[in-house]
mmCIF file of C-alpha atoms and ligand atoms in Angstrom:
data_model
loop_
_atom_site.group_PDB
_atom_site.id
_atom_site.type_symbol
_atom_site.label_atom_id
_atom_site.label_comp_id
_atom_site.label_asym_id
_atom_site.label_seq_id
_atom_site.Cartn_x
_atom_site.Cartn_y
_atom_site.Cartn_z
ATOM 1 C CA MET A 1 109.207 75.939 61.208
ATOM 2 C CA PRO A 2 108.939 74.964 64.906
ATOM 3 C CA THR A 3 106.379 76.766 67.099
ATOM 4 C CA ALA A 4 108.891 78.089 69.332
ATOM 5 C CA GLN A 5 111.020 79.656 66.637
ATOM 6 C CA LEU A 6 108.036 81.231 64.805
ATOM 7 C CA ILE A 7 106.630 82.916 67.999
ATOM 8 C CA ASN A 8 110.265 84.145 68.740
ATOM 9 C CA GLU A 9 110.453 85.494 65.199
ATOM 10 C CA LEU A 10 106.955 87.195 65.488
ATOM 11 C CA GLN A 11 107.550 88.572 68.766
ATOM 12 C CA SER A 12 111.107 90.228 67.608
ATOM 13 C CA TYR A 13 109.893 91.365 64.273
ATOM 14 C CA GLY A 14 106.243 91.933 65.191
ATOM 15 C CA VAL A 15 103.467 91.285 62.507
ATOM 16 C CA ARG A 16 101.465 93.381 59.994
ATOM 17 C CA LEU A 17 97.816 92.775 60.054
ATOM 18 C CA VAL A 18 96.171 92.877 56.661
ATOM 19 C CA ASP A 19 93.045 93.834 58.929
ATOM 20 C CA PRO A 20 93.934 96.097 61.539
ATOM 21 C CA LYS A 21 90.631 95.412 63.227
ATOM 22 C CA ALA A 22 91.524 91.722 63.649
ATOM 23 C CA GLY A 23 91.180 90.376 67.354
ATOM 24 C CA HIS A 24 89.817 92.667 70.069
ATOM 25 C CA GLU A 25 91.466 95.834 71.423
ATOM 26 C CA SER A 26 95.175 95.760 71.579
ATOM 27 C CA ARG A 27 97.298 96.885 74.671
ATOM 28 C CA ARG A 28 98.735 100.360 73.691
ATOM 29 C CA GLY A 29 100.806 102.317 76.351
ATOM 30 C CA GLY A 30 100.408 101.496 79.822
ATOM 31 C CA ALA A 31 103.083 99.586 82.278
ATOM 32 C CA GLY A 32 104.968 96.896 80.812
ATOM 33 C CA PRO A 33 105.382 95.532 77.420
ATOM 34 C CA SER A 34 102.637 97.230 75.148
ATOM 35 C CA ASP A 35 101.524 97.960 71.540
ATOM 36 C CA HIS A 36 100.625 94.214 71.192
ATOM 37 C CA LYS A 37 97.928 91.941 70.179
ATOM 38 C CA ALA A 38 96.941 88.509 71.539
ATOM 39 C CA MET A 39 96.906 85.770 69.060
ATOM 40 C CA THR A 40 96.836 81.848 69.355
ATOM 41 C CA ILE A 41 99.403 79.687 67.492
ATOM 42 C CA ASP A 42 99.579 76.010 67.855
ATOM 43 C CA GLY A 43 97.635 76.314 71.190
ATOM 44 C CA MET A 44 99.830 79.071 72.742
ATOM 45 C CA THR A 45 98.323 82.492 73.179
ATOM 46 C CA VAL A 46 101.212 84.997 72.783
ATOM 47 C CA MET A 47 101.462 88.791 72.612
ATOM 48 C CA VAL A 48 102.834 89.989 69.273
ATOM 49 C CA PRO A 49 103.701 93.831 68.461
ATOM 50 C CA VAL A 50 101.593 95.026 65.878
ATOM 51 C CA HIS A 51 101.485 98.872 66.715
ATOM 52 C CA THR A 52 105.569 99.262 66.809
ATOM 53 C CA ALA A 53 107.803 100.864 64.303
ATOM 54 C CA PRO A 54 109.519 97.513 63.426
ATOM 55 C CA ALA A 55 105.935 95.795 63.236
ATOM 56 C CA PHE A 56 104.888 98.150 60.548
ATOM 57 C CA ALA A 57 107.975 96.685 58.361
ATOM 58 C CA SER A 58 107.735 93.223 59.619
ATOM 59 C CA PRO A 59 108.201 90.566 56.891
ATOM 60 C CA TYR A 60 105.229 88.802 58.477
ATOM 61 C CA PHE A 61 101.833 89.398 57.683
ATOM 62 C CA ILE A 62 98.616 87.615 59.103
ATOM 63 C CA GLU A 63 95.650 87.740 56.435
ATOM 64 C CA LYS A 64 92.054 89.023 57.583
ATOM 65 C CA PRO A 65 90.640 86.705 60.021
ATOM 66 C CA ASP A 66 86.991 84.670 59.114
ATOM 67 C CA GLU A 67 83.954 85.431 61.193
ATOM 68 C CA LEU A 68 85.397 83.000 63.757
ATOM 69 C CA GLY A 69 88.663 84.838 64.186
ATOM 70 C CA ARG A 70 90.850 82.197 62.487
ATOM 71 C CA SER A 71 93.362 83.243 59.993
ATOM 72 C CA ARG A 72 96.822 82.688 58.598
ATOM 73 C CA VAL A 73 100.244 83.935 59.392
ATOM 74 C CA GLY A 74 102.864 84.047 56.413
ATOM 75 C CA ARG A 75 106.029 85.423 55.046
ATOM 76 C CA ASP A 76 107.168 86.308 51.370
ATOM 77 C CA GLY A 77 103.646 84.673 50.295
ATOM 78 C CA VAL A 78 104.222 81.416 52.055
ATOM 79 C CA THR A 79 101.679 80.586 54.605
ATOM 80 C CA LEU A 80 103.737 79.055 57.812
ATOM 81 C CA GLY A 81 100.737 78.335 60.054
ATOM 82 C CA GLU A 82 97.421 79.335 61.553
ATOM 83 C CA VAL A 83 96.372 81.887 64.127
ATOM 84 C CA SER A 84 93.270 82.719 65.792
ATOM 85 C CA PHE A 85 92.446 85.781 67.772
ATOM 86 C CA PRO A 86 90.669 85.536 71.543
ATOM 87 C CA VAL A 87 87.166 87.028 71.294
ATOM 88 C CA ARG A 88 86.464 90.369 72.779
ATOM 89 C CA PRO A 89 85.684 89.732 76.501
ATOM 90 C CA ARG A 90 82.204 90.101 77.550
ATOM 91 C CA PHE A 91 82.969 92.102 80.895
ATOM 92 C CA TYR A 92 84.119 95.089 78.276
ATOM 93 C CA ASP A 93 80.350 95.922 77.923
ATOM 94 C CA LEU A 94 79.894 96.645 81.614
ATOM 95 C CA ALA A 95 80.609 99.909 83.587
ATOM 96 C CA THR A 96 80.310 100.772 87.272
ATOM 97 C CA ALA A 97 77.339 102.327 88.808
ATOM 98 C CA ASP A 98 79.126 105.767 88.520
ATOM 99 C CA GLY A 99 79.758 105.179 84.701
ATOM 100 C CA ILE A 100 83.339 103.938 84.534
ATOM 101 C CA PRO A 101 83.624 101.296 81.988
ATOM 102 C CA TYR A 102 85.040 98.025 83.402
ATOM 103 C CA TRP A 103 87.827 98.075 80.599
ATOM 104 C CA LYS A 104 89.124 101.343 81.959
ATOM 105 C CA ILE A 105 89.719 99.262 85.477
ATOM 106 C CA ALA A 106 91.419 96.078 84.220
ATOM 107 C CA VAL A 107 91.831 94.439 80.815
ATOM 108 C CA LEU A 108 91.987 91.053 79.332
ATOM 109 C CA HIS A 109 95.642 90.052 78.551
ATOM 110 C CA SER A 110 96.270 86.997 76.569
ATOM 111 C CA ARG A 111 93.259 84.443 76.761
ATOM 112 C CA ASP A 112 92.310 84.386 80.487
ATOM 113 C CA VAL A 113 94.516 86.920 82.718
ATOM 114 C CA LEU A 114 92.837 90.000 84.008
ATOM 115 C CA ALA A 115 95.312 92.815 84.261
ATOM 116 C CA THR A 116 95.105 95.800 86.158
ATOM 117 C CA THR A 117 97.826 98.847 86.781
ATOM 118 C CA VAL A 118 96.320 99.994 90.237
ATOM 119 C CA LEU A 119 98.020 103.077 90.216
ATOM 120 C CA GLN A 120 98.620 104.548 86.837
ATOM 121 C CA THR A 121 101.102 107.211 88.255
ATOM 122 C CA CYS A 122 104.746 106.559 89.047
ATOM 123 C CA ILE A 123 107.346 108.728 91.049
ATOM 124 C CA ARG A 124 109.696 107.486 88.525
ATOM 125 C CA TYR A 125 107.678 108.920 85.688
ATOM 126 C CA GLN A 126 107.364 112.472 86.752
ATOM 127 C CA SER A 127 110.417 113.718 85.252
ATOM 128 C CA ARG A 128 112.395 112.919 81.968
ATOM 129 C CA THR A 129 115.518 112.652 84.198
ATOM 130 C CA LYS A 130 114.059 109.712 86.236
ATOM 131 C CA THR A 131 111.790 107.817 83.924
ATOM 132 C CA CYS A 132 112.428 104.322 82.831
ATOM 133 C CA ARG A 133 113.189 104.948 79.191
ATOM 134 C CA PHE A 134 110.953 102.097 77.690
ATOM 135 C CA CYS A 135 107.861 102.668 79.944
ATOM 136 C CA ALA A 136 104.552 104.168 78.898
ATOM 137 C CA ILE A 137 102.578 104.156 82.061
ATOM 138 C CA GLY A 138 101.402 107.758 81.726
ATOM 139 C CA GLN A 139 100.305 107.262 78.034
ATOM 140 C CA SER A 140 97.193 105.239 78.370
ATOM 141 C CA LEU A 141 95.970 107.725 81.157
ATOM 142 C CA ALA A 142 96.789 110.783 79.060
ATOM 143 C CA ALA A 143 94.686 109.146 76.151
ATOM 144 C CA GLY A 144 91.734 108.464 78.537
ATOM 145 C CA ARG A 145 91.954 104.697 78.206
ATOM 146 C CA THR A 146 92.281 104.079 81.896
ATOM 147 C CA VAL A 147 91.821 105.802 85.385
ATOM 148 C CA GLU A 148 94.574 107.125 87.703
ATOM 149 C CA ARG A 149 93.574 104.954 90.801
ATOM 150 C CA LYS A 150 91.527 101.787 90.724
ATOM 151 C CA THR A 151 89.944 101.486 93.824
ATOM 152 C CA PRO A 152 89.725 98.138 95.853
ATOM 153 C CA ALA A 153 86.113 98.041 95.306
ATOM 154 C CA GLN A 154 86.086 98.748 91.656
ATOM 155 C CA LEU A 155 88.818 95.917 91.076
ATOM 156 C CA ALA A 156 86.655 93.602 93.194
ATOM 157 C CA GLU A 157 83.427 94.364 91.254
ATOM 158 C CA VAL A 158 85.402 94.120 87.692
ATOM 159 C CA ALA A 159 87.290 90.755 88.816
ATOM 160 C CA LYS A 160 84.007 89.119 89.983
ATOM 161 C CA ALA A 161 82.580 90.044 86.553
ATOM 162 C CA ALA A 162 85.342 88.699 84.378
ATOM 163 C CA VAL A 163 85.366 85.326 86.222
ATOM 164 C CA GLU A 164 81.745 84.884 85.931
ATOM 165 C CA LEU A 165 81.351 86.125 82.256
ATOM 166 C CA ASP A 166 84.568 85.261 80.571
ATOM 167 C CA GLY A 167 86.145 82.777 82.806
ATOM 168 C CA VAL A 168 89.349 84.517 83.377
ATOM 169 C CA SER A 169 91.619 82.322 85.720
ATOM 170 C CA HIS A 170 94.034 84.407 87.472
ATOM 171 C CA MET A 171 94.850 87.997 87.668
ATOM 172 C CA VAL A 172 97.779 90.391 87.561
ATOM 173 C CA MET A 173 98.025 93.439 89.625
ATOM 174 C CA THR A 174 100.913 95.965 88.751
ATOM 175 C CA THR A 175 101.369 99.583 90.095
ATOM 176 C CA GLY A 176 103.438 102.495 89.373
ATOM 177 C CA THR A 177 105.584 103.375 92.108
ATOM 178 C CA PRO A 178 103.741 105.629 94.571
ATOM 179 C CA PRO A 179 105.879 108.061 97.061
ATOM 180 C CA GLY A 180 106.832 106.460 100.318
ATOM 181 C CA GLN A 181 109.107 103.328 101.451
ATOM 182 C CA ASP A 182 106.431 100.538 100.899
ATOM 183 C CA ARG A 183 106.957 100.974 97.112
ATOM 184 C CA GLY A 184 103.274 99.913 95.958
ATOM 185 C CA ALA A 185 103.058 96.943 98.635
ATOM 186 C CA SER A 186 100.297 98.672 100.674
ATOM 187 C CA ILE A 187 98.195 99.499 97.731
ATOM 188 C CA LEU A 188 98.633 95.872 96.438
ATOM 189 C CA ALA A 189 97.614 94.284 99.532
ATOM 190 C CA GLU A 190 94.514 96.235 100.165
ATOM 191 C CA SER A 191 93.434 95.509 96.492
ATOM 192 C CA ALA A 192 94.139 91.863 96.616
ATOM 193 C CA ALA A 193 92.133 91.701 99.622
ATOM 194 C CA ALA A 194 89.126 93.101 98.051
ATOM 195 C CA VAL A 195 89.328 91.133 95.268
ATOM 196 C CA LYS A 196 89.658 87.806 97.116
ATOM 197 C CA ALA A 197 86.626 88.830 99.276
ATOM 198 C CA ALA A 198 84.544 89.092 96.182
ATOM 199 C CA VAL A 199 85.899 86.130 94.057
ATOM 200 C CA ALA A 200 88.160 83.174 94.318
ATOM 201 C CA LEU A 201 91.015 84.109 91.813
ATOM 202 C CA PRO A 202 94.896 83.468 92.146
ATOM 203 C CA ILE A 203 96.484 87.014 92.007
ATOM 204 C CA GLN A 204 99.918 88.349 91.252
ATOM 205 C CA GLY A 205 101.094 91.550 92.656
ATOM 206 C CA GLN A 206 104.031 93.395 90.946
ATOM 207 C CA CYS A 207 106.088 96.072 92.548
ATOM 208 C CA GLU A 208 109.480 97.267 93.554
ATOM 209 C CA PRO A 209 111.275 95.584 96.531
ATOM 210 C CA PRO A 210 109.524 97.464 99.785
ATOM 211 C CA ASP A 211 111.744 98.731 102.419
ATOM 212 C CA ASP A 212 110.487 96.232 104.895
ATOM 213 C CA ASP A 213 110.657 92.566 103.986
ATOM 214 C CA GLY A 214 107.771 92.157 106.408
ATOM 215 C CA TRP A 215 105.603 93.330 103.790
ATOM 216 C CA PHE A 216 105.873 89.945 101.891
ATOM 217 C CA ALA A 217 103.703 88.099 104.766
ATOM 218 C CA ARG A 218 101.447 90.978 104.868
ATOM 219 C CA MET A 219 100.804 90.738 101.031
ATOM 220 C CA LYS A 220 100.297 87.138 100.888
ATOM 221 C CA GLU A 221 98.067 87.196 103.896
ATOM 222 C CA ALA A 222 95.900 89.902 102.083
ATOM 223 C CA GLY A 223 95.555 87.436 99.239
ATOM 224 C CA LEU A 224 98.548 87.901 96.840
ATOM 225 C CA ASP A 225 99.525 84.232 95.657
ATOM 226 C CA ALA A 226 102.515 85.118 93.708
ATOM 227 C CA LEU A 227 104.866 88.361 93.599
ATOM 228 C CA GLY A 228 106.961 89.864 90.728
ATOM 229 C CA MET A 229 109.769 92.274 91.513
ATOM 230 C CA HIS A 230 111.192 93.237 87.970
ATOM 231 C CA LEU A 231 114.766 93.923 87.491
ATOM 232 C CA GLU A 232 114.086 94.824 83.874
ATOM 233 C CA VAL A 233 117.939 95.102 83.026
ATOM 234 C CA VAL A 234 120.664 93.375 84.887
ATOM 235 C CA THR A 235 123.883 95.230 84.366
ATOM 236 C CA PRO A 236 124.286 97.871 87.056
ATOM 237 C CA GLU A 237 125.727 100.859 84.573
ATOM 238 C CA LEU A 238 122.956 99.933 81.952
ATOM 239 C CA ARG A 239 120.242 100.077 84.697
ATOM 240 C CA ALA A 240 121.589 103.772 85.699
ATOM 241 C CA ARG A 241 121.256 104.742 82.109
ATOM 242 C CA ILE A 242 117.923 103.052 81.010
ATOM 243 C CA MET A 243 116.168 103.374 84.404
ATOM 244 C CA PRO A 244 117.841 106.296 86.335
ATOM 245 C CA GLY A 245 114.931 106.340 88.978
ATOM 246 C CA LYS A 246 114.412 102.793 89.307
ATOM 247 C CA SER A 247 118.146 101.831 89.595
ATOM 248 C CA GLN A 248 118.501 103.817 92.823
ATOM 249 C CA VAL A 249 117.185 100.377 94.278
ATOM 250 C CA PRO A 250 120.146 98.436 93.507
ATOM 251 C CA VAL A 251 120.310 94.867 92.112
ATOM 252 C CA GLU A 252 121.735 93.630 95.325
ATOM 253 C CA ARG A 253 118.560 94.965 97.271
ATOM 254 C CA TYR A 254 116.533 92.875 94.807
ATOM 255 C CA PHE A 255 118.414 89.777 95.679
ATOM 256 C CA GLU A 256 117.927 90.301 99.458
ATOM 257 C CA ALA A 257 114.123 90.825 98.690
ATOM 258 C CA PHE A 258 113.960 87.794 96.484
ATOM 259 C CA ALA A 259 115.851 85.470 99.407
ATOM 260 C CA ALA A 260 113.084 87.044 102.009
ATOM 261 C CA ALA A 261 110.123 86.683 99.493
ATOM 262 C CA VAL A 262 110.583 83.161 98.411
ATOM 263 C CA PRO A 263 110.059 81.403 101.807
ATOM 264 C CA VAL A 264 106.809 83.434 102.228
ATOM 265 C CA PHE A 265 105.203 82.899 98.496
ATOM 266 C CA GLY A 266 107.037 79.470 97.979
ATOM 267 C CA ARG A 267 109.625 78.102 95.246
ATOM 268 C CA GLY A 268 108.646 79.509 91.673
ATOM 269 C CA GLN A 269 105.931 81.995 92.941
ATOM 270 C CA VAL A 270 108.370 84.775 92.937
ATOM 271 C CA SER A 271 109.348 86.100 89.631
ATOM 272 C CA THR A 272 111.378 88.841 87.813
ATOM 273 C CA TYR A 273 110.789 90.406 84.192
ATOM 274 C CA ILE A 274 113.974 90.873 82.468
ATOM 275 C CA LEU A 275 113.697 92.832 79.206
ATOM 276 C CA ALA A 276 116.203 91.393 76.585
ATOM 277 C CA GLY A 277 117.411 93.623 73.863
ATOM 278 C CA LEU A 278 118.211 96.661 75.831
ATOM 279 C CA GLY A 279 121.740 96.046 75.966
ATOM 280 C CA ASP A 280 122.613 93.440 78.469
ATOM 281 C CA ALA A 281 124.903 90.478 77.035
ATOM 282 C CA LYS A 282 123.311 87.256 76.914
ATOM 283 C CA GLU A 283 125.783 85.753 79.072
ATOM 284 C CA ALA A 284 124.815 88.579 81.691
ATOM 285 C CA ILE A 285 121.199 87.605 81.442
ATOM 286 C CA LEU A 286 121.861 84.117 81.812
ATOM 287 C CA GLU A 287 124.194 84.488 84.794
ATOM 288 C CA THR A 288 121.653 86.451 86.482
ATOM 289 C CA SER A 289 118.949 83.823 85.515
ATOM 290 C CA GLU A 290 120.877 81.067 87.003
ATOM 291 C CA ARG A 291 121.560 82.952 90.477
ATOM 292 C CA LEU A 292 117.797 83.612 90.588
ATOM 293 C CA ILE A 293 116.691 80.231 89.771
ATOM 294 C CA SER A 294 119.127 78.978 92.498
ATOM 295 C CA LEU A 295 116.916 81.106 95.074
ATOM 296 C CA GLY A 296 113.785 79.580 93.590
ATOM 297 C CA VAL A 297 113.016 82.876 91.562
ATOM 298 C CA TYR A 298 111.237 82.429 88.239
ATOM 299 C CA PRO A 299 113.195 84.588 85.495
ATOM 300 C CA PHE A 300 110.848 85.757 83.032
ATOM 301 C CA VAL A 301 112.831 86.846 79.989
ATOM 302 C CA VAL A 302 110.951 88.913 77.205
ATOM 303 C CA PRO A 303 111.987 90.482 74.065
ATOM 304 C CA PHE A 304 112.206 94.122 74.584
ATOM 305 C CA VAL A 305 109.320 95.989 72.606
ATOM 306 C CA PRO A 306 109.962 99.465 71.751
ATOM 307 C CA ILE A 307 106.862 101.373 72.674
ATOM 308 C CA SER A 308 105.535 104.161 70.470
ATOM 309 C CA GLY A 309 105.852 107.533 72.148
ATOM 310 C CA THR A 310 108.661 106.587 74.752
ATOM 311 C CA PRO A 311 112.246 107.575 74.420
ATOM 312 C CA LEU A 312 113.496 104.179 73.204
ATOM 313 C CA GLU A 313 110.685 104.040 70.324
ATOM 314 C CA SER A 314 113.513 103.664 67.845
ATOM 315 C CA HIS A 315 115.806 101.115 69.755
ATOM 316 C CA PRO A 316 115.668 97.885 67.851
ATOM 317 C CA PRO A 317 113.841 94.772 69.304
ATOM 318 C CA PRO A 318 116.231 92.042 69.901
ATOM 319 C CA GLN A 319 117.207 89.449 67.078
ATOM 320 C CA PRO A 320 115.596 86.193 67.167
ATOM 321 C CA ALA A 321 118.783 84.469 67.281
ATOM 322 C CA PHE A 322 119.856 86.601 70.212
ATOM 323 C CA MET A 323 116.340 85.338 72.126
ATOM 324 C CA HIS A 324 117.002 81.955 70.918
ATOM 325 C CA ASP A 325 120.432 81.627 72.631
ATOM 326 C CA ILE A 326 119.010 82.743 75.619
ATOM 327 C CA LEU A 327 115.667 81.039 75.958
ATOM 328 C CA ARG A 328 117.043 77.579 74.939
ATOM 329 C CA PRO A 329 119.527 77.366 77.688
ATOM 330 C CA LEU A 330 117.260 79.022 80.302
ATOM 331 C CA ALA A 331 114.586 76.488 79.508
ATOM 332 C CA LEU A 332 116.926 73.891 80.339
ATOM 333 C CA MET A 333 117.856 75.513 83.533
ATOM 334 C CA LEU A 334 114.486 75.905 84.649
ATOM 335 C CA ARG A 335 113.879 72.351 83.655
ATOM 336 C CA ALA A 336 117.040 70.945 85.790
ATOM 337 C CA ALA A 337 115.504 73.280 88.751
ATOM 338 C CA GLY A 338 112.225 71.810 88.477
ATOM 339 C CA LEU A 339 110.617 75.507 87.996
ATOM 340 C CA ARG A 340 108.040 75.571 85.434
ATOM 341 C CA ALA A 341 105.613 78.246 84.344
ATOM 342 C CA THR A 342 102.876 75.878 84.560
ATOM 343 C CA ASP A 343 103.366 75.830 88.222
ATOM 344 C CA VAL A 344 103.304 79.522 88.854
ATOM 345 C CA LYS A 345 99.842 80.034 90.592
ATOM 346 C CA ALA A 346 99.300 83.520 88.868
ATOM 347 C CA GLY A 347 100.892 86.505 86.740
ATOM 348 C CA CYS A 348 103.233 86.823 83.968
ATOM 349 C CA GLY A 349 105.333 83.761 84.360
ATOM 350 C CA LYS A 350 102.286 81.677 84.534
ATOM 351 C CA CYS A 351 100.558 83.472 81.386
ATOM 352 C CA GLY A 352 103.775 83.318 79.581
ATOM 353 C CA ALA A 353 102.247 85.442 76.619
ATOM 354 C CA CYS A 354 104.895 88.175 76.299
ATOM 355 C CA SER A 355 107.823 85.584 75.766
ATOM 356 C CA ALA A 356 108.539 82.418 73.795
ATOM 357 C CA LEU A 357 110.208 81.061 76.995
ATOM 358 C CA SER A 358 107.259 78.843 78.142
ATOM 359 C CA THR A 359 107.223 77.487 74.520
ATOM 360 C CA TYR A 360 110.902 76.688 74.879
ATOM 361 C CA GLU A 361 109.993 75.132 78.074
ATOM 362 C CA ARG A 362 107.494 72.740 76.499
ATOM 363 C CA GLY A 363 110.350 71.895 74.120
ATOM 364 C CA ALA A 364 112.676 70.988 76.906
ATOM 365 C CA GLU A 365 110.023 68.923 78.629
ATOM 366 C CA GLU A 366 109.327 67.003 75.415
ATOM 367 C CA VAL A 367 112.984 66.120 74.171
ATOM 368 C CA VAL A 368 115.046 66.298 77.372
ATOM 369 C CA GLY A 369 116.933 62.990 76.921
ATOM 370 C CA HIS A 370 117.144 63.363 73.426
ATOM 371 C CA GLY A 371 119.488 65.944 73.144
ATOM 372 C CA ALA A 372 117.962 68.805 71.376
ATOM 373 C CA VAL A 373 115.048 71.627 71.976
ATOM 374 C CA ALA A 374 113.330 72.888 69.078
HETATM 375 S S1 SF4 B 1 103.035 88.055 80.135
HETATM 376 FE FE1 SF4 B 1 102.165 89.549 81.744
HETATM 377 S S2 SF4 B 1 102.042 91.443 80.745
HETATM 378 FE FE2 SF4 B 1 102.401 89.759 78.972
HETATM 379 S S3 SF4 B 1 100.194 89.281 78.362
HETATM 380 FE FE3 SF4 B 1 100.608 87.825 80.141
HETATM 381 S S4 SF4 B 1 100.059 88.803 82.017
HETATM 382 FE FE4 SF4 B 1 100.005 90.339 80.375
#
């Protein structure tokens, strides 16, 4: 089975782990896609759901890994390929002077990405009528797996250790949306400035579009190399249903903000997350992606993962064929526009682990001119 197809299937169905302790700690709860585990298949490190309801019933399974973390993935008793699990990062064993474990301040995503949610609360998460129905930002906080507000000094300390001990190569800073009109731009800027003063590490910030486009230059100057402003869902009526609070910032404001941010950060350094499988038609996702690409924005389309404990925990993940029908033409569009995951300086687009998109991009690079993409 081609690698892109296998990753696509695993990300849609999830996988059953014969040994649930395989790999290091999984992402559970928190902002963005979660209930995943990082694994490397054919040189690509990807996040695959392991703690979701569909994963428990997945036809795919992974055998108990050997002492080097190597294992095999299979289906119906047939081995389909080799997988390996990234080792537990060394910085997880450290703690701040006041006793906070570093892993509560930032965590390793994929293989070499340091990720943090600077502010673990969100104005959108405080009432059932406003919360994004897929989001679990409060769950890891309630479970004591993180701290509410990571200070700039804590982030700088952990980032330096993660670079020195584990060779992380870029950092993602996301945030719940605080009260106020900057929608998190200010805390991202002060956090990035502190990290950059401690260690040379490319950083992506992720927030809603701030009210004032002047924030883009301030964030860039503070040390952010790339910026994500995440649409999540593209059809306005569906946005209102799935994200009653966040959709108060309309799609058109996102597009204005993208147009203002790209000249500051550069083509391909501004991105957006689109969660496929929540009800947007594939045509709608591809049309929006085309518009984004024409502005120089990288559309990171990922399969929706139903996180346990959220209102959408029973919503089915997208079928692999649905993802294939989006990712294949999207990879070709990106290639034609000269936008590449590998050129993104930092963040989710560069990491790529939550989607098979970069695997499809690799396929588009290899076979363009030969008329097919794996
Ligand atoms: S794509 Fe983003 S959210 Fe997913 S593992 Fe990579 S850095 Fe984390």
